[in-house]
């Protein structure tokens, strides 16, 4: 086998191209593009079968003889660089969609890709090429949030395919950059296709959507990111589509490549190929060899998981040919080449991004700006908001979400250096006022109110003379040999970043064991647990109580246990940090608390105003979770109500008659019917990112006028819509729902008022024409503010299988008080299409109503000037 020095080939090719680009007779500003496919084919041709197969899994080892370094394809940046230590954290994706702001999405995705590039080059400079250290990102999640029960819906851009597609295009372009030769990052649109829970069934569910639902709802935004954003990677979903697992479905890959022109690579969701043969999953294959051959033949080029090593035997047994593997390998190496991973130093402009951009002041301000834009004002009775900060002397901040880092960050997150919770944001806003805090209630019955296990119950031995636990710090990940350091730690509540607790230890590969005695002075039911990044184990009296291993992200794990006063329990807590940038090691508990509610009511009685920070948590909703809380299951939700622990407290607070603001922190719709009727002011804050607390305080005290809009429908009751497992769109989302919601898609209030007049649109257009809508918008109120102007097409003659209305365009525009502007919307004729019984997209002649306003059309809103509408005839 001939050894190829690829660096020399790349340098030679680039030098030639540079010569031609600089030639005197070359057209000005013309940039020659590099043909990476030729180089990829040459490199693949030089590999053995075993080497080829090794490069088709997410953890791809080095091939030293070909100068191919190790590469791990797995990385995340859903709303900031995730799981790789320090990073700027923006609002969770559902909050990003609530901004309805294309330009803001472009701004933050550029920031995210800057930080991603800076972090990658910093890792590479230290020889680190593991998980979360590469340039291929499995983001964004653009599945349709079709049902509010889905726990991962918070990762999406909401329930509307047009909004999702428009924002995803901007996000992907910002990640992938604008260089004609090199990609800044590779973005991955996921999960293709027809994937949105339930989480418990995702490894075996078979989606069989009608042609109408597939073309109207489940596919248009994927088509858009392929054609308009040129997304370079697609992740196939766990579930089956029309009887075949998505990662083994040739119909789906043909749709991508042949119909839409996708020219990147397809990656499986993690361990999705195992579902082909695992018992209880799809079970279409007998073993890994068969499953892997099926997946590659169907177009799945890269496997996240451990199935593809079996391809060596699959080739030898004739299940697939080596030439078929080459097709995928060329795609994968073209991607690595386009990222500049083999380019000569200095050839890729993105490698010059300095590491000091990471969580820089500029980026923190962008996170704050985005959090502000994501805030949705749901109710403001009697113009309670904004409050006058100069008149507030005492404020009570109440609720489990008031001071919880988890609800700022959501999931798939990084770790900011200065996160601001709502409590902290209000304290900083009111330095001269008395800001008091009480938890008030558990977030939900069965979910502990966590805190670090205090030194008052921890002792080095049974004598109970010395407080704290003995900490043994090992310079390895297996607790081998003599500890490098030993000390007494009063509590175990550590977050270390790029350095371990001691400078003479490896900064990201070490283990710590804490031992001692636990003794409480009150008999009761306690929650004992911990939080760690790579792995942890908790033992009580020598018996394992908790075992957790997940290098992907830290997680709070706990069990309830009866502890007796005066009894001495032997406790051991072990944590391992394994090749991750950010270290969390926390020994947690919840002690019996009987006065949570009483404490909150006492504070509220004495306050001028009450801020209730309620909602749900990433500990309750998310990806395939083991949740032991009523109303939640598997990461999904059983209903959309607030947990009773919170509603009971809210009702008692409201009885006090104090000015009260309810701030919701959550990733999905809530049926807050009683609260809407009885609480004077309500703000939807989502999981708002690192600056969320500042943004919330800014809205409450009028330093920012909210303009966010709901990207999902808030139903009054979960029984108003069909079953979660029903993938038919009839009756779900604003496009098909015929009932009256609590708050509709696109809804959101402002401190000011906008009036719409002079709608100009042609009375009649040809069936093949795009058309233009002009409208005059005036801020008639006393506050400066932004308006999200939305254009809807109402199909007056549609059948039950096509949407009766759909968002056709939107603009977020800033207005000074009393300012008037004329807005122009260009509407693509494809927005008028419906799907016939033959599965064809058609435009049906007839009368359509076009409405423009700050929300969906209603007669009452039109009479007040908040919305304006006209009929349009298509012929």
PDB file of N, CA, C and O in Angstrom, residues 509-550:
ATOM      1  N   UNK A 509      -8.422  14.414  33.684  1.00  0.00           N
ATOM      2  CA  UNK A 509      -8.473  12.966  33.905  1.00  0.00           C
ATOM      3  C   UNK A 509      -8.040  12.691  35.347  1.00  0.00           C
ATOM      4  O   UNK A 509      -6.849  12.569  35.640  1.00  0.00           O
ATOM      5  N   UNK A 510      -9.011  12.614  36.226  1.00  0.00           N
ATOM      6  CA  UNK A 510      -8.713  12.338  37.621  1.00  0.00           C
ATOM      7  C   UNK A 510      -9.968  11.797  38.289  1.00  0.00           C
ATOM      8  O   UNK A 510     -11.071  11.810  37.722  1.00  0.00           O
ATOM      9  N   UNK A 511      -9.794  11.296  39.499  1.00  0.00           N
ATOM     10  CA  UNK A 511     -10.919  10.755  40.263  1.00  0.00           C
ATOM     11  C   UNK A 511     -10.766  11.178  41.721  1.00  0.00           C
ATOM     12  O   UNK A 511      -9.654  11.418  42.199  1.00  0.00           O
ATOM     13  N   UNK A 512     -11.899  11.287  42.393  1.00  0.00           N
ATOM     14  CA  UNK A 512     -11.893  11.711  43.795  1.00  0.00           C
ATOM     15  C   UNK A 512     -12.840  10.808  44.589  1.00  0.00           C
ATOM     16  O   UNK A 512     -13.940  10.498  44.144  1.00  0.00           O
ATOM     17  N   UNK A 513     -12.355  10.396  45.751  1.00  0.00           N
ATOM     18  CA  UNK A 513     -13.176   9.575  46.652  1.00  0.00           C
ATOM     19  C   UNK A 513     -13.309  10.306  47.984  1.00  0.00           C
ATOM     20  O   UNK A 513     -12.312  10.716  48.579  1.00  0.00           O
ATOM     21  N   UNK A 514     -14.565  10.497  48.418  1.00  0.00           N
ATOM     22  CA  UNK A 514     -14.818  11.100  49.716  1.00  0.00           C
ATOM     23  C   UNK A 514     -15.424  10.049  50.648  1.00  0.00           C
ATOM     24  O   UNK A 514     -16.352   9.313  50.243  1.00  0.00           O
ATOM     25  N   UNK A 515     -14.923   9.957  51.862  1.00  0.00           N
ATOM     26  CA  UNK A 515     -15.424   8.981  52.832  1.00  0.00           C
ATOM     27  C   UNK A 515     -15.602   9.644  54.191  1.00  0.00           C
ATOM     28  O   UNK A 515     -14.929  10.621  54.526  1.00  0.00           O
ATOM     29  N   UNK A 516     -16.511   9.072  54.963  1.00  0.00           N
ATOM     30  CA  UNK A 516     -16.731   9.587  56.310  1.00  0.00           C
ATOM     31  C   UNK A 516     -18.037   9.072  56.880  1.00  0.00           C
ATOM     32  O   UNK A 516     -18.523   7.989  56.503  1.00  0.00           O
ATOM     33  N   UNK A 517     -18.617   9.844  57.789  1.00  0.00           N
ATOM     34  CA  UNK A 517     -19.819   9.455  58.508  1.00  0.00           C
ATOM     35  C   UNK A 517     -20.909  10.505  58.313  1.00  0.00           C
ATOM     36  O   UNK A 517     -20.641  11.708  58.388  1.00  0.00           O
ATOM     37  N   UNK A 518     -22.118  10.006  58.069  1.00  0.00           N
ATOM     38  CA  UNK A 518     -23.291  10.867  57.964  1.00  0.00           C
ATOM     39  C   UNK A 518     -24.148  10.654  59.206  1.00  0.00           C
ATOM     40  O   UNK A 518     -24.498   9.514  59.540  1.00  0.00           O
ATOM     41  N   UNK A 519     -24.485  11.750  59.889  1.00  0.00           N
ATOM     42  CA  UNK A 519     -25.307  11.649  61.095  1.00  0.00           C
ATOM     43  C   UNK A 519     -26.276  12.822  61.130  1.00  0.00           C
ATOM     44  O   UNK A 519     -25.859  13.980  61.092  1.00  0.00           O
ATOM     45  N   UNK A 520     -27.575  12.507  61.202  1.00  0.00           N
ATOM     46  CA  UNK A 520     -28.600  13.555  61.220  1.00  0.00           C
ATOM     47  C   UNK A 520     -29.226  13.624  62.615  1.00  0.00           C
ATOM     48  O   UNK A 520     -29.195  12.652  63.377  1.00  0.00           O
ATOM     49  N   UNK A 521     -29.803  14.767  62.926  1.00  0.00           N
ATOM     50  CA  UNK A 521     -30.418  14.928  64.244  1.00  0.00           C
ATOM     51  C   UNK A 521     -31.938  14.865  64.184  1.00  0.00           C
ATOM     52  O   UNK A 521     -32.610  15.161  65.171  1.00  0.00           O
ATOM     53  N   UNK A 522     -32.462  14.473  63.016  1.00  0.00           N
ATOM     54  CA  UNK A 522     -33.908  14.395  62.873  1.00  0.00           C
ATOM     55  C   UNK A 522     -34.267  13.187  62.016  1.00  0.00           C
ATOM     56  O   UNK A 522     -33.764  13.039  60.889  1.00  0.00           O
ATOM     57  N   UNK A 523     -35.096  12.306  62.531  1.00  0.00           N
ATOM     58  CA  UNK A 523     -35.548  11.142  61.772  1.00  0.00           C
ATOM     59  C   UNK A 523     -36.529  11.594  60.690  1.00  0.00           C
ATOM     60  O   UNK A 523     -37.402  12.431  60.948  1.00  0.00           O
ATOM     61  N   UNK A 524     -36.359  11.048  59.493  1.00  0.00           N
ATOM     62  CA  UNK A 524     -37.272  11.430  58.423  1.00  0.00           C
ATOM     63  C   UNK A 524     -36.856  10.867  57.082  1.00  0.00           C
ATOM     64  O   UNK A 524     -35.883  10.101  56.968  1.00  0.00           O
ATOM     65  N   UNK A 525     -37.610  11.264  56.061  1.00  0.00           N
ATOM     66  CA  UNK A 525     -37.372  10.810  54.694  1.00  0.00           C
ATOM     67  C   UNK A 525     -36.452  11.811  54.002  1.00  0.00           C
ATOM     68  O   UNK A 525     -36.814  12.977  53.817  1.00  0.00           O
ATOM     69  N   UNK A 526     -35.267  11.372  53.640  1.00  0.00           N
ATOM     70  CA  UNK A 526     -34.271  12.231  53.015  1.00  0.00           C
ATOM     71  C   UNK A 526     -34.033  11.777  51.577  1.00  0.00           C
ATOM     72  O   UNK A 526     -34.096  10.577  51.270  1.00  0.00           O
ATOM     73  N   UNK A 527     -33.757  12.738  50.696  1.00  0.00           N
ATOM     74  CA  UNK A 527     -33.260  12.412  49.362  1.00  0.00           C
ATOM     75  C   UNK A 527     -31.748  12.536  49.390  1.00  0.00           C
ATOM     76  O   UNK A 527     -31.214  13.579  49.778  1.00  0.00           O
ATOM     77  N   UNK A 528     -31.044  11.464  49.028  1.00  0.00           N
ATOM     78  CA  UNK A 528     -29.581  11.491  48.942  1.00  0.00           C
ATOM     79  C   UNK A 528     -29.192  11.300  47.488  1.00  0.00           C
ATOM     80  O   UNK A 528     -29.743  10.441  46.794  1.00  0.00           O
ATOM     81  N   UNK A 529     -28.249  12.102  47.032  1.00  0.00           N
ATOM     82  CA  UNK A 529     -27.852  11.978  45.640  1.00  0.00           C
ATOM     83  C   UNK A 529     -26.610  12.775  45.334  1.00  0.00           C
ATOM     84  O   UNK A 529     -25.874  13.212  46.219  1.00  0.00           O
ATOM     85  N   UNK A 530     -26.391  12.966  44.063  1.00  0.00           N
ATOM     86  CA  UNK A 530     -25.213  13.693  43.636  1.00  0.00           C
ATOM     87  C   UNK A 530     -25.345  14.166  42.218  1.00  0.00           C
ATOM     88  O   UNK A 530     -26.319  13.868  41.511  1.00  0.00           O
ATOM     89  N   UNK A 531     -24.350  14.936  41.803  1.00  0.00           N
ATOM     90  CA  UNK A 531     -24.279  15.428  40.430  1.00  0.00           C
ATOM     91  C   UNK A 531     -22.827  15.362  39.989  1.00  0.00           C
ATOM     92  O   UNK A 531     -21.929  15.777  40.731  1.00  0.00           O
ATOM     93  N   UNK A 532     -22.589  14.812  38.812  1.00  0.00           N
ATOM     94  CA  UNK A 532     -21.225  14.720  38.288  1.00  0.00           C
ATOM     95  C   UNK A 532     -21.283  14.670  36.781  1.00  0.00           C
ATOM     96  O   UNK A 532     -22.341  14.448  36.179  1.00  0.00           O
ATOM     97  N   UNK A 533     -20.125  14.865  36.150  1.00  0.00           N
ATOM     98  CA  UNK A 533     -20.090  14.899  34.690  1.00  0.00           C
ATOM     99  C   UNK A 533     -19.855  13.507  34.100  1.00  0.00           C
ATOM    100  O   UNK A 533     -20.676  12.982  33.381  1.00  0.00           O
ATOM    101  N   UNK A 534     -18.733  12.897  34.411  1.00  0.00           N
ATOM    102  CA  UNK A 534     -18.416  11.630  33.765  1.00  0.00           C
ATOM    103  C   UNK A 534     -19.092  10.447  34.451  1.00  0.00           C
ATOM    104  O   UNK A 534     -19.822   9.691  33.827  1.00  0.00           O
ATOM    105  N   UNK A 535     -18.834  10.274  35.763  1.00  0.00           N
ATOM    106  CA  UNK A 535     -19.469   9.175  36.483  1.00  0.00           C
ATOM    107  C   UNK A 535     -19.390   9.435  37.972  1.00  0.00           C
ATOM    108  O   UNK A 535     -18.549  10.206  38.445  1.00  0.00           O
ATOM    109  N   UNK A 536     -20.290   8.758  38.699  1.00  0.00           N
ATOM    110  CA  UNK A 536     -20.264   8.872  40.162  1.00  0.00           C
ATOM    111  C   UNK A 536     -20.924   7.648  40.766  1.00  0.00           C
ATOM    112  O   UNK A 536     -21.766   6.998  40.149  1.00  0.00           O
ATOM    113  N   UNK A 537     -20.546   7.358  42.013  1.00  0.00           N
ATOM    114  CA  UNK A 537     -21.165   6.296  42.797  1.00  0.00           C
ATOM    115  C   UNK A 537     -21.315   6.795  44.230  1.00  0.00           C
ATOM    116  O   UNK A 537     -20.412   7.432  44.769  1.00  0.00           O
ATOM    117  N   UNK A 538     -22.453   6.472  44.821  1.00  0.00           N
ATOM    118  CA  UNK A 538     -22.712   6.835  46.209  1.00  0.00           C
ATOM    119  C   UNK A 538     -23.028   5.563  46.983  1.00  0.00           C
ATOM    120  O   UNK A 538     -23.914   4.790  46.578  1.00  0.00           O
ATOM    121  N   UNK A 539     -22.295   5.341  48.075  1.00  0.00           N
ATOM    122  CA  UNK A 539     -22.490   4.163  48.912  1.00  0.00           C
ATOM    123  C   UNK A 539     -22.940   4.625  50.294  1.00  0.00           C
ATOM    124  O   UNK A 539     -22.467   5.629  50.823  1.00  0.00           O
ATOM    125  N   UNK A 540     -23.856   3.856  50.880  1.00  0.00           N
ATOM    126  CA  UNK A 540     -24.264   4.098  52.260  1.00  0.00           C
ATOM    127  C   UNK A 540     -24.116   2.786  53.016  1.00  0.00           C
ATOM    128  O   UNK A 540     -24.703   1.755  52.623  1.00  0.00           O
ATOM    129  N   UNK A 541     -23.317   2.803  54.072  1.00  0.00           N
ATOM    130  CA  UNK A 541     -23.006   1.598  54.847  1.00  0.00           C
ATOM    131  C   UNK A 541     -22.506   0.465  53.949  1.00  0.00           C
ATOM    132  O   UNK A 541     -22.877  -0.701  54.094  1.00  0.00           O
ATOM    133  N   UNK A 542     -21.662   0.825  53.009  1.00  0.00           N
ATOM    134  CA  UNK A 542     -21.013  -0.149  52.134  1.00  0.00           C
ATOM    135  C   UNK A 542     -21.854  -0.636  50.978  1.00  0.00           C
ATOM    136  O   UNK A 542     -21.362  -1.369  50.116  1.00  0.00           O
ATOM    137  N   UNK A 543     -23.117  -0.241  50.918  1.00  0.00           N
ATOM    138  CA  UNK A 543     -23.998  -0.703  49.841  1.00  0.00           C
ATOM    139  C   UNK A 543     -24.173   0.394  48.798  1.00  0.00           C
ATOM    140  O   UNK A 543     -24.408   1.559  49.141  1.00  0.00           O
ATOM    141  N   UNK A 544     -24.056   0.026  47.508  1.00  0.00           N
ATOM    142  CA  UNK A 544     -24.229   1.042  46.459  1.00  0.00           C
ATOM    143  C   UNK A 544     -25.668   1.562  46.440  1.00  0.00           C
ATOM    144  O   UNK A 544     -26.618   0.789  46.396  1.00  0.00           O
ATOM    145  N   UNK A 545     -25.787   2.853  46.519  1.00  0.00           N
ATOM    146  CA  UNK A 545     -27.101   3.487  46.516  1.00  0.00           C
ATOM    147  C   UNK A 545     -27.407   4.129  45.168  1.00  0.00           C
ATOM    148  O   UNK A 545     -28.528   4.081  44.676  1.00  0.00           O
ATOM    149  N   UNK A 546     -26.388   4.727  44.562  1.00  0.00           N
ATOM    150  CA  UNK A 546     -26.550   5.398  43.274  1.00  0.00           C
ATOM    151  C   UNK A 546     -25.328   5.097  42.425  1.00  0.00           C
ATOM    152  O   UNK A 546     -24.191   5.178  42.889  1.00  0.00           O
ATOM    153  N   UNK A 547     -25.573   4.735  41.173  1.00  0.00           N
ATOM    154  CA  UNK A 547     -24.500   4.580  40.197  1.00  0.00           C
ATOM    155  C   UNK A 547     -24.902   5.336  38.949  1.00  0.00           C
ATOM    156  O   UNK A 547     -26.001   5.146  38.428  1.00  0.00           O
ATOM    157  N   UNK A 548     -24.033   6.205  38.496  1.00  0.00           N
ATOM    158  CA  UNK A 548     -24.323   7.012  37.313  1.00  0.00           C
ATOM    159  C   UNK A 548     -23.076   7.076  36.448  1.00  0.00           C
ATOM    160  O   UNK A 548     -21.991   7.375  36.927  1.00  0.00           O
ATOM    161  N   UNK A 549     -23.247   6.770  35.162  1.00  0.00           N
ATOM    162  CA  UNK A 549     -22.137   6.913  34.216  1.00  0.00           C
ATOM    163  C   UNK A 549     -22.677   7.500  32.926  1.00  0.00           C
ATOM    164  O   UNK A 549     -23.495   6.879  32.250  1.00  0.00           O
ATOM    165  N   UNK A 550     -22.261   8.717  32.634  1.00  0.00           N
ATOM    166  CA  UNK A 550     -22.667   9.370  31.397  1.00  0.00           C
ATOM    167  C   UNK A 550     -21.699  10.499  31.122  1.00  0.00           C
ATOM    168  O   UNK A 550     -21.764  11.542  31.751  1.00  0.00           O
TER     169      UNK A 550
END
